[in-house]
Each structure stands twice: as structure tokens, then as C-alpha cells.
Amino acid sequence: MAGFPVYLLFLAALIILPMANLIRSARHRRRAGIRWPPPGPWALPVIGHLHHLAGKLPHHHKLRDLAVRHGPLMLLRFGELPVVVASSAGAAREITKTHDLAFATRPVTRTARLTLPEGGEGIIFAPYGDGWRQLRKICTLELLSARRVLSFRAVREQEARRLLLAVASPSPEGTTATASVVNLSRMISSCVADSSVRAIIGSGRFKDRETFLRLMERGIKLFSGPSLLDLFPSSRLAMLVSRVPGRMRRQRKEMMEFMETIIEEHQAAREASMELEEEDLDLFIGGSETASTALQWAMSELLNNPKVMQKAQDEVRRVLYGQERITEET
């Protein structure tokens, strides 16, 4: 032993101790019924896996490349925020169908928690439970029943006709000269916003549509955009440095005041009063943003796949040939 190098003892200890710790941890997990988390790429201290998304957009292409190497279900850590990424139909089915109750509650970030009033989560951020089920039941029976949806058919057909006329017009809305390029995303957003307001409030045209769309787009960017406070919720420094909470409070105040003005104008003619609740704001934004986003993505995919676009155009021309008026049946 006298000639045995001391550094080899330290090297053996460095190898054996971590292995023993891993074995003990694995046994504890098996006894407690705890499974190993999904795999993921290598991480850095503090920032976690954020460096894997550095560079040019779009980020979902980089997530796809990571999924090719690490599997369809990955666990990433953005700062202190754990994120599970499902990159296959099977993994998505497990989350949205097989284990949907485990993922039913939308996570409320630190920024959103500072912005939302106490008990004002609405139907979007309300935790899964009796309260959320009651709100969902009311929306389903009062707004989304077959009879109610059918009653809004004329509104949908009128707004769809206006959208088609605006796209086909040589001078699209907001331009003065003949143009061959149209801002289809803006037109779709305007169409959906008009349809939602007419269905919820009953007004004819949405006079302040542009203000509503501007506030909605800004709010969605703030809620869905990266925030230092959301990545490091336990950091007091992030709380002091981040400007997002103040911006979100101002955004919510402006949106609530704007929607209250619209409702007051509508209620003035009926000599009635109604207080704007968080659920009402959820219906306005949810009914406008989700539908327009789905339509924009559908059109984007068609434009990126010319063969599919040509097939869809041929089918539409064949079905609607010779018809002067387009209805939902056609």
C-alpha cells in the first residue's frame, strides 16, 4: 500500500460515490413508485436548456431536431421552468386523450398570477374542478348548443361573404390603389372579431374593431412571450428587473375599460346594466383569437403545399360551380 498512488484513491472515490448515489436513488424511486422523467439534451447551470433554442426562428424546428435525437417525449428546463415537449402523434395522444385530466389545468405563470385579480382566473386559467366544470357547462349549454350555434348562422354567412368580397376586391380594405397582394391574416382576424362581437353582444358592425385587435394582439404577445420573471420565478432580481408585469397590468386595464365601453353602449339602448366579468373577457378573446389563428395556420399550410392547395381549389370550384349564393350546406 505504501507505493499505491493517493490520487487513484481519490479517483476511485469520485467514481464509486456517484454510482452508489444513483443506485440508491433508483431503489428509492422503485419503492416509492416514482418513474424516471423523460429524457432530454444536456443542460447548463442556471439557464438549463435555453441555449439549445439560441439562434434564428422558428424554434419548433429546433425542438423537432432535438426530438429526433432524444425521442418524441422530452423534458426541458428553461431556467427554473420545466417543459415537457411532445413531438409525435402518439405522445400528443397520451397527453390530450389518455391522461387529459392530468394536464387539464392550465399552468399560471408568475407574471399571469401578478396580473390576474384574486379569484379572477376565469375559464382560461381556472383550475380543473367543480368551478371550472360549472363554467364549461354554462358555456356549452348557453353559447355552444346546437340551437344557439344555428341561431348565429346568418351572422357567420354574412361575415364570410364580406371576407370573400374583401379578398376579391381590387382595392382591399385600407388601401386606395389597386393591389394584387392582400393581408389575409388581418382580414381573417377582422372577420372573426366581427362574428364574435355580433354573436356575443348582438351589435351590427364592430366599430372599434381595430382597437380591439390591437389590444388583443398585444396582450397575446405579452402572455405568450418570454419573460425573465417566468423563467426564474424565485428570483427577486428578476422581479425587480422585469417590466412585463407592469405592462400586463396596463394591458388588462385598457382591455377591460375598452370592453366595458362596448357593453355600456349596447346596454344603453336596452336600459339595462351589466358588469363585465373575467369570463366575459375570456369569451371575447377566446372566440376571436383561437378561430383566427386556426384559419391563418390552415391557409399557411395550404400556401406551403401547392399541390394540396390546387386540389382544394379544384374541389371548391367543382362543388360551387353555378351557385350565386354560398351557404353553410354548400
Short mmCIF file of C-alpha atoms in Angstrom, two decimals:
data_model
loop_
_atom_site.label_atom_id
_atom_site.label_comp_id
_atom_site.label_asym_id
_atom_site.label_seq_id
_atom_site.Cartn_x
_atom_site.Cartn_y
_atom_site.Cartn_z
CA MET A 1 0.00 0.00 0.00
CA ALA A 2 2.98 2.26 0.53
CA GLY A 3 3.57 2.53 -3.18
CA PHE A 4 -0.09 2.88 -4.11
CA PRO A 5 -0.72 6.38 -5.56
CA VAL A 6 -3.00 8.50 -3.42
CA TYR A 7 -4.63 10.19 -6.41
CA LEU A 8 -6.01 6.80 -7.53
CA LEU A 9 -7.90 6.57 -4.24
CA PHE A 10 -9.47 9.96 -4.88
CA LEU A 11 -10.28 8.94 -8.46
CA ALA A 12 -11.94 5.73 -7.28
CA ALA A 13 -13.96 7.67 -4.71
CA LEU A 14 -15.11 10.14 -7.37
CA ILE A 15 -16.38 7.23 -9.49
CA ILE A 16 -17.84 4.97 -6.80
CA LEU A 17 -19.70 7.58 -4.73
CA PRO A 18 -21.82 8.99 -7.60
CA MET A 19 -22.61 5.45 -8.79
CA ALA A 20 -23.70 4.45 -5.30
CA ASN A 21 -25.86 7.56 -5.08
CA LEU A 22 -27.52 6.73 -8.42
CA ILE A 23 -28.22 3.14 -7.35
CA ARG A 24 -29.71 4.28 -4.04
CA SER A 25 -31.82 6.89 -5.80
CA ALA A 26 -33.09 4.29 -8.31
CA ARG A 27 -34.08 1.92 -5.49
CA HIS A 28 -35.90 4.73 -3.69
CA ARG A 29 -37.80 5.59 -6.87
CA ARG A 30 -38.87 1.98 -7.40
CA ARG A 31 -40.08 1.61 -3.81
CA ALA A 32 -41.95 4.93 -3.93
CA GLY A 33 -43.45 4.20 -7.35
CA ILE A 34 -41.70 7.21 -8.88
CA ARG A 35 -40.74 6.88 -12.53
CA TRP A 36 -37.79 8.45 -14.24
CA PRO A 37 -38.58 11.70 -16.06
CA PRO A 38 -38.47 11.83 -19.87
CA PRO A 39 -35.02 12.16 -21.44
CA GLY A 40 -33.60 15.42 -22.66
CA PRO A 41 -30.45 17.06 -24.02
CA TRP A 42 -27.58 18.25 -21.90
CA ALA A 43 -28.25 21.34 -19.79
CA LEU A 44 -26.23 24.24 -18.46
CA PRO A 45 -26.35 25.58 -14.92
CA VAL A 46 -28.93 28.30 -14.25
CA ILE A 47 -30.27 28.63 -17.81
CA GLY A 48 -30.98 24.92 -18.32
CA HIS A 49 -31.73 24.12 -21.97
CA LEU A 50 -32.28 27.67 -23.21
CA HIS A 51 -29.05 27.60 -25.20
CA HIS A 52 -30.49 24.88 -27.44
CA LEU A 53 -33.03 27.41 -28.76
CA ALA A 54 -30.49 30.15 -29.44
CA GLY A 55 -30.30 31.44 -32.97
CA LYS A 56 -32.81 32.18 -35.68
CA LEU A 57 -36.52 31.33 -35.59
CA PRO A 58 -38.57 29.17 -35.81
CA HIS A 59 -37.93 27.41 -32.52
CA HIS A 60 -40.20 24.45 -33.29
CA HIS A 61 -37.70 23.31 -35.94
CA LYS A 62 -35.01 23.12 -33.26
CA LEU A 63 -37.37 21.21 -30.97
CA ARG A 64 -38.00 18.79 -33.84
CA ASP A 65 -34.25 18.25 -34.28
CA LEU A 66 -33.87 17.60 -30.54
CA ALA A 67 -36.76 15.11 -30.65
CA VAL A 68 -35.02 13.17 -33.42
CA ARG A 69 -32.06 12.61 -31.09
CA HIS A 70 -33.81 12.25 -27.73
CA GLY A 71 -37.22 10.79 -28.51
CA PRO A 72 -40.80 12.01 -29.03
CA LEU A 73 -41.23 12.95 -25.36
CA MET A 74 -38.59 15.23 -23.86
CA LEU A 75 -38.17 17.12 -20.62
CA LEU A 76 -36.55 20.54 -20.99
CA ARG A 77 -35.77 23.15 -18.37
CA PHE A 78 -35.96 26.82 -19.31
CA GLY A 79 -34.35 28.47 -16.33
CA GLU A 80 -36.44 27.14 -13.41
CA LEU A 81 -39.39 26.27 -15.66
CA PRO A 82 -39.81 22.55 -16.53
CA VAL A 83 -41.28 21.97 -20.00
CA VAL A 84 -42.43 18.65 -21.47
CA VAL A 85 -42.27 18.54 -25.29
CA ALA A 86 -44.41 16.01 -27.19
CA SER A 87 -43.24 15.65 -30.80
CA SER A 88 -45.25 12.71 -32.13
CA ALA A 89 -48.89 11.82 -32.64
CA GLY A 90 -48.63 9.04 -30.07
CA ALA A 91 -47.12 11.28 -27.40
CA ALA A 92 -49.68 14.00 -28.09
CA ARG A 93 -52.49 11.42 -27.84
CA GLU A 94 -51.22 10.29 -24.44
CA ILE A 95 -51.33 13.88 -23.16
CA THR A 96 -54.57 15.11 -24.74
CA LYS A 97 -56.64 11.91 -24.51
CA THR A 98 -55.26 9.14 -22.30
CA HIS A 99 -54.01 11.38 -19.47
CA ASP A 100 -56.03 14.50 -20.28
CA LEU A 101 -57.16 15.07 -16.68
CA ALA A 102 -53.55 15.28 -15.51
CA PHE A 103 -52.98 18.13 -17.97
CA ALA A 104 -56.43 19.75 -17.72
CA THR A 105 -55.30 22.67 -15.56
CA ARG A 106 -53.54 25.43 -17.46
CA PRO A 107 -50.38 26.46 -15.59
CA VAL A 108 -50.49 30.01 -14.25
CA THR A 109 -47.11 31.68 -14.63
CA ARG A 110 -45.68 34.12 -12.12
CA THR A 111 -46.41 37.03 -14.45
CA ALA A 112 -50.01 35.95 -15.01
CA ARG A 113 -50.52 35.47 -11.27
CA LEU A 114 -49.40 39.03 -10.62
CA THR A 115 -51.80 40.31 -13.29
CA LEU A 116 -54.96 38.32 -12.57
CA PRO A 117 -57.17 39.51 -9.71
CA GLU A 118 -57.80 37.26 -6.71
CA GLY A 119 -60.29 34.61 -7.79
CA GLY A 120 -60.42 36.07 -11.30
CA GLU A 121 -58.86 33.22 -13.26
CA GLY A 122 -61.93 32.98 -15.49
CA ILE A 123 -62.48 29.91 -17.63
CA ILE A 124 -58.98 30.05 -19.16
CA PHE A 125 -56.83 29.83 -16.02
CA ALA A 126 -59.36 28.28 -13.62
CA PRO A 127 -58.02 25.02 -12.14
CA TYR A 128 -59.79 21.82 -13.11
CA GLY A 129 -62.55 21.15 -10.61
CA ASP A 130 -66.19 21.85 -9.80
CA GLY A 131 -65.93 25.56 -10.58
CA TRP A 132 -64.33 25.01 -13.97
CA ARG A 133 -66.82 22.28 -14.87
CA GLN A 134 -69.71 24.59 -13.99
CA LEU A 135 -68.32 27.38 -16.20
CA ARG A 136 -67.79 24.92 -19.04
CA LYS A 137 -71.33 23.60 -18.65
CA ILE A 138 -72.77 27.12 -18.84
CA CYS A 139 -70.78 27.92 -21.98
CA THR A 140 -71.75 24.62 -23.60
CA LEU A 141 -75.48 24.96 -22.87
CA GLU A 142 -75.90 28.70 -23.34
CA LEU A 143 -73.43 29.52 -26.12
CA LEU A 144 -72.33 26.34 -27.89
CA SER A 145 -75.52 24.26 -28.03
CA ALA A 146 -76.77 23.16 -31.46
CA ARG A 147 -79.73 25.52 -31.26
CA ARG A 148 -77.58 28.50 -30.24
CA VAL A 149 -74.94 27.83 -32.90
CA LEU A 150 -77.68 27.55 -35.54
CA SER A 151 -79.12 30.90 -34.43
CA PHE A 152 -75.81 32.58 -35.35
CA ARG A 153 -75.76 31.06 -38.82
CA ALA A 154 -76.85 34.27 -40.55
CA VAL A 155 -74.05 36.17 -38.79
CA ARG A 156 -71.41 33.68 -39.93
CA GLU A 157 -72.65 33.67 -43.52
CA GLN A 158 -72.75 37.47 -43.69
CA GLU A 159 -69.24 37.86 -42.29
CA ALA A 160 -67.89 35.09 -44.54
CA ARG A 161 -69.42 36.86 -47.55
CA ARG A 162 -67.83 40.16 -46.50
CA LEU A 163 -64.47 38.41 -46.16
CA LEU A 164 -64.70 36.89 -49.63
CA LEU A 165 -65.74 40.20 -51.17
CA ALA A 166 -62.85 41.97 -49.42
CA VAL A 167 -60.34 39.42 -50.72
CA ALA A 168 -61.76 39.54 -54.26
CA SER A 169 -61.98 43.34 -54.33
CA PRO A 170 -59.27 45.08 -56.44
CA SER A 171 -58.87 47.65 -53.65
CA PRO A 172 -58.75 45.77 -50.33
CA GLU A 173 -59.88 47.45 -47.17
CA GLY A 174 -57.43 50.09 -46.01
CA THR A 175 -55.88 50.75 -49.44
CA THR A 176 -56.56 53.38 -52.06
CA ALA A 177 -54.84 51.89 -55.08
CA THR A 178 -55.32 48.67 -56.95
CA ALA A 179 -53.36 45.91 -55.24
CA SER A 180 -52.67 42.28 -56.06
CA VAL A 181 -51.50 41.36 -52.55
CA VAL A 182 -53.85 41.26 -49.57
CA ASN A 183 -53.17 40.96 -45.85
CA LEU A 184 -55.18 37.78 -45.39
CA SER A 185 -54.23 37.38 -41.73
CA ARG A 186 -55.64 40.80 -40.91
CA MET A 187 -58.80 40.15 -42.92
CA ILE A 188 -59.39 36.82 -41.17
CA SER A 189 -58.85 38.43 -37.75
CA SER A 190 -61.32 41.19 -38.62
CA CYS A 191 -63.91 38.70 -39.86
CA VAL A 192 -63.67 36.53 -36.74
CA ALA A 193 -63.73 39.57 -34.42
CA ASP A 194 -66.86 40.92 -36.10
CA SER A 195 -68.52 37.50 -35.89
CA SER A 196 -67.66 37.09 -32.19
CA VAL A 197 -68.90 40.54 -31.19
CA ARG A 198 -72.12 40.16 -33.17
CA ALA A 199 -72.74 36.74 -31.61
CA ILE A 200 -71.94 37.77 -28.03
CA ILE A 201 -73.28 41.34 -27.93
CA GLY A 202 -75.58 41.45 -30.95
CA SER A 203 -74.25 44.66 -32.48
CA GLY A 204 -74.24 45.21 -36.23
CA ARG A 205 -70.66 46.11 -37.15
CA PHE A 206 -67.72 46.29 -34.78
CA LYS A 207 -66.91 50.00 -34.93
CA ASP A 208 -63.80 49.78 -32.76
CA ARG A 209 -62.53 46.57 -34.32
CA GLU A 210 -59.00 47.84 -34.98
CA THR A 211 -58.58 48.92 -31.36
CA PHE A 212 -59.82 45.53 -30.16
CA LEU A 213 -57.47 43.64 -32.49
CA ARG A 214 -54.53 45.81 -31.46
CA LEU A 215 -55.21 45.24 -27.75
CA MET A 216 -55.78 41.52 -28.27
CA GLU A 217 -52.59 41.02 -30.28
CA ARG A 218 -50.53 42.98 -27.77
CA GLY A 219 -52.00 41.02 -24.87
CA ILE A 220 -51.32 37.66 -26.51
CA LYS A 221 -47.71 38.65 -27.18
CA LEU A 222 -47.25 39.63 -23.54
CA PHE A 223 -48.85 36.45 -22.17
CA SER A 224 -47.15 34.04 -24.56
CA GLY A 225 -43.82 35.82 -24.93
CA PRO A 226 -40.71 35.03 -22.88
CA SER A 227 -40.46 36.71 -19.50
CA LEU A 228 -37.48 36.74 -17.16
CA LEU A 229 -39.86 36.50 -14.21
CA ASP A 230 -41.50 33.33 -15.59
CA LEU A 231 -38.14 31.67 -16.23
CA PHE A 232 -36.84 32.49 -12.74
CA PRO A 233 -39.94 32.88 -10.52
CA SER A 234 -37.95 32.55 -7.28
CA SER A 235 -35.51 35.32 -8.20
CA ARG A 236 -36.05 38.68 -6.54
CA LEU A 237 -33.68 40.25 -9.04
CA ALA A 238 -35.89 39.06 -11.93
CA MET A 239 -38.88 40.60 -10.18
CA LEU A 240 -37.11 43.95 -9.94
CA VAL A 241 -35.68 43.94 -13.46
CA SER A 242 -38.65 42.61 -15.46
CA ARG A 243 -41.02 45.19 -16.95
CA VAL A 244 -43.57 42.64 -18.14
CA PRO A 245 -45.81 42.65 -15.01
CA GLY A 246 -46.35 46.41 -15.27
CA ARG A 247 -47.08 46.16 -18.98
CA MET A 248 -49.56 43.35 -18.40
CA ARG A 249 -51.39 45.28 -15.69
CA ARG A 250 -51.75 48.26 -18.04
CA GLN A 251 -52.81 45.94 -20.86
CA ARG A 252 -55.53 44.30 -18.78
CA LYS A 253 -56.80 47.67 -17.55
CA GLU A 254 -57.03 49.03 -21.11
CA MET A 255 -58.79 45.88 -22.37
CA MET A 256 -61.33 45.85 -19.51
CA GLU A 257 -62.10 49.55 -20.00
CA PHE A 258 -62.48 49.03 -23.75
CA MET A 259 -64.86 46.08 -23.38
CA GLU A 260 -66.88 47.89 -20.69
CA THR A 261 -67.34 50.80 -23.10
CA ILE A 262 -68.68 48.47 -25.81
CA ILE A 263 -71.07 46.74 -23.41
CA GLU A 264 -72.29 50.05 -21.97
CA GLU A 265 -73.07 51.35 -25.46
CA HIS A 266 -75.03 48.19 -26.20
CA GLN A 267 -76.87 48.20 -22.87
CA ALA A 268 -77.79 51.90 -23.11
CA ALA A 269 -80.41 51.17 -25.76
CA ARG A 270 -81.92 48.40 -23.63
CA GLU A 271 -81.89 50.40 -20.37
CA ALA A 272 -80.11 47.58 -18.63
CA SER A 273 -76.85 47.25 -16.76
CA MET A 274 -74.25 44.52 -16.72
CA GLU A 275 -70.88 44.26 -15.05
CA LEU A 276 -68.01 42.89 -17.09
CA GLU A 277 -66.63 39.72 -15.53
CA GLU A 278 -63.40 37.86 -16.24
CA GLU A 279 -65.37 35.13 -18.04
CA ASP A 280 -66.78 37.71 -20.49
CA LEU A 281 -63.29 38.84 -21.44
CA ASP A 282 -62.27 35.20 -21.91
CA LEU A 283 -65.17 34.68 -24.33
CA PHE A 284 -64.27 37.76 -26.37
CA ILE A 285 -60.59 36.90 -26.69
CA GLY A 286 -61.03 33.13 -26.91
CA GLY A 287 -63.73 33.41 -29.54
CA SER A 288 -61.64 35.77 -31.65
CA GLU A 289 -58.04 34.62 -31.26
CA THR A 290 -58.34 30.82 -31.45
CA ALA A 291 -60.53 30.75 -34.56
CA SER A 292 -58.46 33.31 -36.47
CA THR A 293 -55.20 31.57 -35.53
CA ALA A 294 -56.51 28.19 -36.73
CA LEU A 295 -57.65 29.70 -40.04
CA GLN A 296 -54.34 31.50 -40.55
CA TRP A 297 -52.34 28.32 -39.90
CA ALA A 298 -54.60 26.38 -42.29
CA MET A 299 -54.04 28.95 -45.04
CA SER A 300 -50.31 29.00 -44.32
CA GLU A 301 -50.10 25.21 -44.70
CA LEU A 302 -52.05 25.38 -47.96
CA LEU A 303 -49.71 28.04 -49.33
CA ASN A 304 -46.70 25.94 -48.36
CA ASN A 305 -48.17 22.90 -50.15
CA PRO A 306 -49.16 23.98 -53.70
CA LYS A 307 -50.45 20.53 -54.69
CA VAL A 308 -52.84 20.41 -51.75
CA MET A 309 -53.90 23.99 -52.48
CA GLN A 310 -54.65 23.10 -56.11
CA LYS A 311 -56.67 20.07 -55.02
CA ALA A 312 -58.70 22.20 -52.57
CA GLN A 313 -59.31 24.88 -55.21
CA ASP A 314 -60.49 22.30 -57.76
CA GLU A 315 -62.88 20.79 -55.23
CA VAL A 316 -64.33 24.19 -54.25
CA ARG A 317 -64.82 25.19 -57.89
CA ARG A 318 -66.49 21.86 -58.68
CA VAL A 319 -68.90 21.98 -55.72
CA LEU A 320 -69.80 25.67 -56.00
CA TYR A 321 -69.92 25.93 -59.79
CA GLY A 322 -73.02 27.82 -60.96
CA GLN A 323 -74.19 28.83 -57.47
CA GLU A 324 -74.84 32.51 -56.86
CA ARG A 325 -75.03 32.27 -53.08
CA ILE A 326 -72.84 30.26 -50.73
CA THR A 327 -74.40 28.80 -47.58
CA GLU A 328 -73.09 26.52 -44.83
CA GLU A 329 -74.69 23.49 -46.52
CA THR A 330 -72.54 24.01 -49.59
#
